[in-house]
mmCIF file of C-alpha atoms in Angstrom:
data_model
loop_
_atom_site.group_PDB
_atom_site.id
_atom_site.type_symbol
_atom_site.label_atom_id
_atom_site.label_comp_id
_atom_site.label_asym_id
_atom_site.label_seq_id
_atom_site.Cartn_x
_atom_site.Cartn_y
_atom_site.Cartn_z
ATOM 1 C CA UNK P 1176 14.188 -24.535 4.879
ATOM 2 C CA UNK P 1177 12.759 -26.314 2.155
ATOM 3 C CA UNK P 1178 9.309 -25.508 0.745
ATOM 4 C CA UNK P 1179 6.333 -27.731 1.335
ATOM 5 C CA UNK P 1180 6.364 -30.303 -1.104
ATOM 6 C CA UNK P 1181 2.897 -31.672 -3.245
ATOM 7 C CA UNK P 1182 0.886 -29.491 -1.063
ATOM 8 C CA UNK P 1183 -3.002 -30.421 -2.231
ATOM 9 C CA UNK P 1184 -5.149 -27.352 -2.289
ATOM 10 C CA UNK P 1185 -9.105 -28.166 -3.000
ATOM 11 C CA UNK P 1186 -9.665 -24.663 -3.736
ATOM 12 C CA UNK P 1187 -8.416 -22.055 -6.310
ATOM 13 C CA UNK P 1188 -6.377 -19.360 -4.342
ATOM 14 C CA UNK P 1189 -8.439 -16.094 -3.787
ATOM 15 C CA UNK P 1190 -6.321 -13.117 -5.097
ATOM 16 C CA UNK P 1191 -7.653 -10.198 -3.021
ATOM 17 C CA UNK P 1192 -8.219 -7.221 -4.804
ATOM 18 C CA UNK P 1193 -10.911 -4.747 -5.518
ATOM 19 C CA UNK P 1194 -9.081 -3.104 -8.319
ATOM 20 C CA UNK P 1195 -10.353 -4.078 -11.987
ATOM 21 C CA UNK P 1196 -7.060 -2.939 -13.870
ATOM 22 C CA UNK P 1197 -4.990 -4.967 -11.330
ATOM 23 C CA UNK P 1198 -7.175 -7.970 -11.786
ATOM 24 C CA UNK P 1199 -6.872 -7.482 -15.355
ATOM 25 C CA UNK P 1200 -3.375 -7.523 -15.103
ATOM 26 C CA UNK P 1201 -2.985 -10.273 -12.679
ATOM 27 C CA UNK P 1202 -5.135 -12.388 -15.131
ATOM 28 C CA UNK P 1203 -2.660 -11.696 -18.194
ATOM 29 C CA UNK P 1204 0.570 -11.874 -16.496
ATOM 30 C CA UNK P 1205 -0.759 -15.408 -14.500
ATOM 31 C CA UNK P 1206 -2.557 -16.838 -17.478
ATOM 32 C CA UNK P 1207 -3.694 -20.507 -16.495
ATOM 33 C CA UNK P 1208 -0.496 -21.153 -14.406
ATOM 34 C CA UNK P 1209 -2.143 -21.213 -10.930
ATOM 35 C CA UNK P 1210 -6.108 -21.421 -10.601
ATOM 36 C CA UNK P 1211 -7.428 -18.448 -8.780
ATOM 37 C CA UNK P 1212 -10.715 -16.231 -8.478
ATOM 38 C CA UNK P 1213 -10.922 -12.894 -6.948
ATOM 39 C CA UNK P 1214 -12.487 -11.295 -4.148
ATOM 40 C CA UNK P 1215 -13.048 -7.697 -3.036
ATOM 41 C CA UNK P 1216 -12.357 -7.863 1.300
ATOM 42 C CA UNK P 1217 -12.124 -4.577 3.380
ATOM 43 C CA UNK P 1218 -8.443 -4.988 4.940
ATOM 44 C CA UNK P 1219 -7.406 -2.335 7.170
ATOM 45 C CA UNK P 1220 -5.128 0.528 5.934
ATOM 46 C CA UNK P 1221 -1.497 -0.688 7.821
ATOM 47 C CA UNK P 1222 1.458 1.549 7.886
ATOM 48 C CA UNK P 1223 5.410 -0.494 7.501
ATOM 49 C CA UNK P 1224 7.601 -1.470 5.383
ATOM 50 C CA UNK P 1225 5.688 -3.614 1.862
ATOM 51 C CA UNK P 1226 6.939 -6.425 3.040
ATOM 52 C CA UNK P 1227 5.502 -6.490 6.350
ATOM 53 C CA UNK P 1228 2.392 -5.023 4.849
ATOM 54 C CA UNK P 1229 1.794 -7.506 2.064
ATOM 55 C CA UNK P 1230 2.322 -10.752 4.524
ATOM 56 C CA UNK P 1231 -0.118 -9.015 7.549
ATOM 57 C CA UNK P 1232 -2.456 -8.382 4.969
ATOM 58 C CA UNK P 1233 -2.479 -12.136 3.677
ATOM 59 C CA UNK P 1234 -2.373 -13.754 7.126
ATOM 60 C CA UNK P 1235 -5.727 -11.328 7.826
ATOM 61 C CA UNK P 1236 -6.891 -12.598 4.427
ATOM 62 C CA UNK P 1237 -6.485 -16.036 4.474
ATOM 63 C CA UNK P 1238 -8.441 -16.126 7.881
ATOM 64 C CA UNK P 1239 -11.509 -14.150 6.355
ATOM 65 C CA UNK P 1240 -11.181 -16.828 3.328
ATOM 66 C CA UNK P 1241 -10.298 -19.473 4.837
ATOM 67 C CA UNK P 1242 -8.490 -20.768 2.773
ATOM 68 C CA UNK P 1243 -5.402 -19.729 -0.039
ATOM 69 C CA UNK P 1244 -5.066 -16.368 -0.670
ATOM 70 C CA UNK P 1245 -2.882 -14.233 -2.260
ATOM 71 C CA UNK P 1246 -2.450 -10.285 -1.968
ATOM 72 C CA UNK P 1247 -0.238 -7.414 -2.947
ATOM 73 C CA UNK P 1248 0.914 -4.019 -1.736
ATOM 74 C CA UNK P 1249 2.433 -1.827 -4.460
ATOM 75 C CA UNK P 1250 4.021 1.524 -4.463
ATOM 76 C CA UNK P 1251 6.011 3.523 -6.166
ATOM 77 C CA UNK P 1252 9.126 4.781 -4.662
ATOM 78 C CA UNK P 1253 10.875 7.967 -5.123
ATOM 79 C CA UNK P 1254 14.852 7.839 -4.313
ATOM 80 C CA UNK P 1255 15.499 11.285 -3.506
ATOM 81 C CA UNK P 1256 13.005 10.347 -0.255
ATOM 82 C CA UNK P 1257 15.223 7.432 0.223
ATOM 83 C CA UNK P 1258 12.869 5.165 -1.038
ATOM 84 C CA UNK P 1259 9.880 6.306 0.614
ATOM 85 C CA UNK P 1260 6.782 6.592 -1.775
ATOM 86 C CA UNK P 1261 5.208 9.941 -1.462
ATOM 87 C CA UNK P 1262 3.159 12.707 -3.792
ATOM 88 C CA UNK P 1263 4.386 13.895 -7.553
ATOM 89 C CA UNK P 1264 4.469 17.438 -6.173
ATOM 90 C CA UNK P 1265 6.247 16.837 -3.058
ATOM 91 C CA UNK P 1266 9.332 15.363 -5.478
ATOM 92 C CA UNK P 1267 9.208 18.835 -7.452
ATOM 93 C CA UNK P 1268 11.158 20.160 -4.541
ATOM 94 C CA UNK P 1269 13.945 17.546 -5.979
ATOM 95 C CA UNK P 1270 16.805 17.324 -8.752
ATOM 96 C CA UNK P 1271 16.678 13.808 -8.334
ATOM 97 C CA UNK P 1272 13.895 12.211 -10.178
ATOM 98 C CA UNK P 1273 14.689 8.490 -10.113
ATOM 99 C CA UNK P 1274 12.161 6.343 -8.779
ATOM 100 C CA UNK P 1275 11.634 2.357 -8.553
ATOM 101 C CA UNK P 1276 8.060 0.957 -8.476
ATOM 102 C CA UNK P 1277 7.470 -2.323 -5.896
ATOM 103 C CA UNK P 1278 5.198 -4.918 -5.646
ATOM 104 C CA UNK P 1279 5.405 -7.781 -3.075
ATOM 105 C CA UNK P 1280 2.674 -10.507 -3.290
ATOM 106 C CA UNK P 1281 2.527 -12.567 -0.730
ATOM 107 C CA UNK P 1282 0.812 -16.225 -0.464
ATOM 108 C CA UNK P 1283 -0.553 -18.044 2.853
ATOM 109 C CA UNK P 1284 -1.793 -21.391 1.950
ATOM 110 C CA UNK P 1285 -4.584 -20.753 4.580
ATOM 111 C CA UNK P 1286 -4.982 -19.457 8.102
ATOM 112 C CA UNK P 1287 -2.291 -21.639 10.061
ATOM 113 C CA UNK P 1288 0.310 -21.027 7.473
ATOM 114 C CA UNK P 1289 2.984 -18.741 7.634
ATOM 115 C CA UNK P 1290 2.403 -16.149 4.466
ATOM 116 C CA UNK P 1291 5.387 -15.720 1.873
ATOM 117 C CA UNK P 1292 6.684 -13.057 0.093
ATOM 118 C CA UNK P 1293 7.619 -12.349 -3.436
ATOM 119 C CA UNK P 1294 8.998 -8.775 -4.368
ATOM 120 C CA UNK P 1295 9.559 -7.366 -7.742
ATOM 121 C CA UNK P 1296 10.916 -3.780 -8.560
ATOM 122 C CA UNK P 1297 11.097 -1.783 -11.869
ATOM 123 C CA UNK P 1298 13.950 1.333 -11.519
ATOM 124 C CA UNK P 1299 12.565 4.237 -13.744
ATOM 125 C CA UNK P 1300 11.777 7.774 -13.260
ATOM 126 C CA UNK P 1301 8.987 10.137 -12.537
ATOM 127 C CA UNK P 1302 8.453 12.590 -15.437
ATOM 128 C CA UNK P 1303 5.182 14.897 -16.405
ATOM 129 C CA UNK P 1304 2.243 12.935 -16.813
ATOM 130 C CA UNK P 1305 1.542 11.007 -20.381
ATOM 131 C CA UNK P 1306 -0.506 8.913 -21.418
ATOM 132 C CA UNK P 1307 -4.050 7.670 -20.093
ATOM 133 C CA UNK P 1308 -5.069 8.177 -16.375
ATOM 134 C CA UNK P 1309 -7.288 5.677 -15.698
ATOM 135 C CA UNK P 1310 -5.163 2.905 -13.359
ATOM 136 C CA UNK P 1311 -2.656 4.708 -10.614
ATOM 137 C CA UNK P 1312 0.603 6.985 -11.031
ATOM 138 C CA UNK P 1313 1.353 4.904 -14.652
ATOM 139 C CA UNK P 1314 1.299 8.565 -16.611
ATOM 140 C CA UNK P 1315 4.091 9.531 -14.544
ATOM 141 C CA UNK P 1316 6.348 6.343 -14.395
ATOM 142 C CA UNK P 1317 8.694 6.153 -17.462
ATOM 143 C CA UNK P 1318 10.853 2.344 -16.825
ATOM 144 C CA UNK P 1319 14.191 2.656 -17.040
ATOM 145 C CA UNK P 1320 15.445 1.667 -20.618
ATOM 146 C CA UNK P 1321 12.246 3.236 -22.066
ATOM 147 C CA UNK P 1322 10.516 6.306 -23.742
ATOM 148 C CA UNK P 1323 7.346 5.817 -22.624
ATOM 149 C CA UNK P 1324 5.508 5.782 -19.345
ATOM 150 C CA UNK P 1325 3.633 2.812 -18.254
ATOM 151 C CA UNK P 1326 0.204 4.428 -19.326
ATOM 152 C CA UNK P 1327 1.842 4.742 -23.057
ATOM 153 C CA UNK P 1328 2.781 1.249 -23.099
ATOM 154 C CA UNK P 1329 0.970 -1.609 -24.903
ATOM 155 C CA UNK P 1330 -0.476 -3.270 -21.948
ATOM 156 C CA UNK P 1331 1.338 -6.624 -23.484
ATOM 157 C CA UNK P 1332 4.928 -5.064 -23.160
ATOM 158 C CA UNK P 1333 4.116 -3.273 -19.819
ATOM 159 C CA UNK P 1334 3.157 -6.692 -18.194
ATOM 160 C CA UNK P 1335 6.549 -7.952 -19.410
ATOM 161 C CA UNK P 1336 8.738 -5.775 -17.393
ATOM 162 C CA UNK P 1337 6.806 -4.281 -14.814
ATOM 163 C CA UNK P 1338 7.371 -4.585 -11.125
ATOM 164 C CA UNK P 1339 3.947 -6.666 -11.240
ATOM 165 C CA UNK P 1340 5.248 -9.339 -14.159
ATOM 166 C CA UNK P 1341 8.028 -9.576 -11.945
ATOM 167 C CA UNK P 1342 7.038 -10.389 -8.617
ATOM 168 C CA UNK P 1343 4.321 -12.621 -10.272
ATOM 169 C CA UNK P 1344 7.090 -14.350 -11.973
ATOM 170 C CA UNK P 1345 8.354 -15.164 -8.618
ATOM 171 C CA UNK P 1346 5.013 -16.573 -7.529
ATOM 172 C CA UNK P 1347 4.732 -18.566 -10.353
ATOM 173 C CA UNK P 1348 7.898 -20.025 -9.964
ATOM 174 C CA UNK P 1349 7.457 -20.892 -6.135
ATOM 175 C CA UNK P 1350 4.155 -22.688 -7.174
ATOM 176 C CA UNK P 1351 5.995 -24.730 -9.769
ATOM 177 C CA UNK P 1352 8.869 -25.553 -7.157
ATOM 178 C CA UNK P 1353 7.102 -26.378 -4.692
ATOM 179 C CA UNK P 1354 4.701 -28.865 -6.471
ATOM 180 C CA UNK P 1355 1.691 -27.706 -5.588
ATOM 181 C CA UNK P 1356 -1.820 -29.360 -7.215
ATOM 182 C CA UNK P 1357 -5.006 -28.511 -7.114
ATOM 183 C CA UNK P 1358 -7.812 -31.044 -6.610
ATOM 184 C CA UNK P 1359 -10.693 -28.891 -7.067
ATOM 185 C CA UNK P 1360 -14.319 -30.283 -6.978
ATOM 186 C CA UNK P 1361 -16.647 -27.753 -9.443
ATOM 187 C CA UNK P 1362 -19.912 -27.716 -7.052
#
């Protein structure tokens, strides 16, 4: 089915987030490719699979908004639990150490449309923490390819290749396809 086509929205979407460091992120990864402000809104805690998660939570969003909004559910993923995320400690117990982090946006134009996902995924590995602690489990995710955890990284080449950069990538890219345009009135 093909995507709605020249779609006018009259506001910027609302990215949903109370997180600074993610917002910061979000901001450097999106740049000026889709107008959007943020906004802190208490969403319940749900349980499922990201997907699931990420497109409940925007449907729930986008009628407390009203309007276009876009949120995210990220975790990181630990293989030896079959993908389930789960404590540092509890992998101890493990040889395996391989990991993948996930993010899934997902975007409802408003509250009568259906929300859609976008999931991107970094493989890596969990290793002792390094680096600063101030935004998640980066000290203890080293990306595949790479020496250095996220929290080591120059924020510049983390949001290049992180599971973030890549499902924001996707976002980006459905905006662009799917002709969207914003006819925003500044009140």
């Amino acid at each position: 089915m093909a995507a709605a086509r020249g779609l006018v929205l009259s506001r910027p979407v609302t990215f949903v987030t109370g997180n600074g460091k993610k917002l910061e992120e979000v901001r450097a990864i999106l740049g000026n490719s889709i107008p959007f402000q943020s906004l802190k809104l208490d969403l319940p805690e749900l349980q499922g699979e990201p997907e699931d998660i990420s497109k409940e939570k925007a449907r729930m969003a986008a009628l407390q908004v009203n309007g276009p909004v876009l949120v995210e559910d990220t975790c990181l993923c630990f293989n030896a639990l079959k993908g389930l995320p789960g404590l540092n400690n509890l992998l101890m117990a493990y040889d395996d150490k391989s990991a993948f982090a996930l993010c899934v946006f997902s975007f409802a134009a408003g509250p009568d449309s259906e929300p859609i996902t976008f999931s991107g995924k970094t493989p890596g590995k969990i290793v002792p923490p390094r680096g600063p602690n101030d935004f998640g489990w980066d000290p203890i995710f080293e990306p595949e390819g790479y020496d250095q955890t996220y929290a080591e990284m120059p924020k510049e080449e983390k949001n290049k290749i992180s599971h973030r950069s890549k499902s924001l990538a996707l976002v980006k890219s459905h905006f662009a396809e799917a002709g969207y345009t914003f006819e925003i009135n500044n009140v």
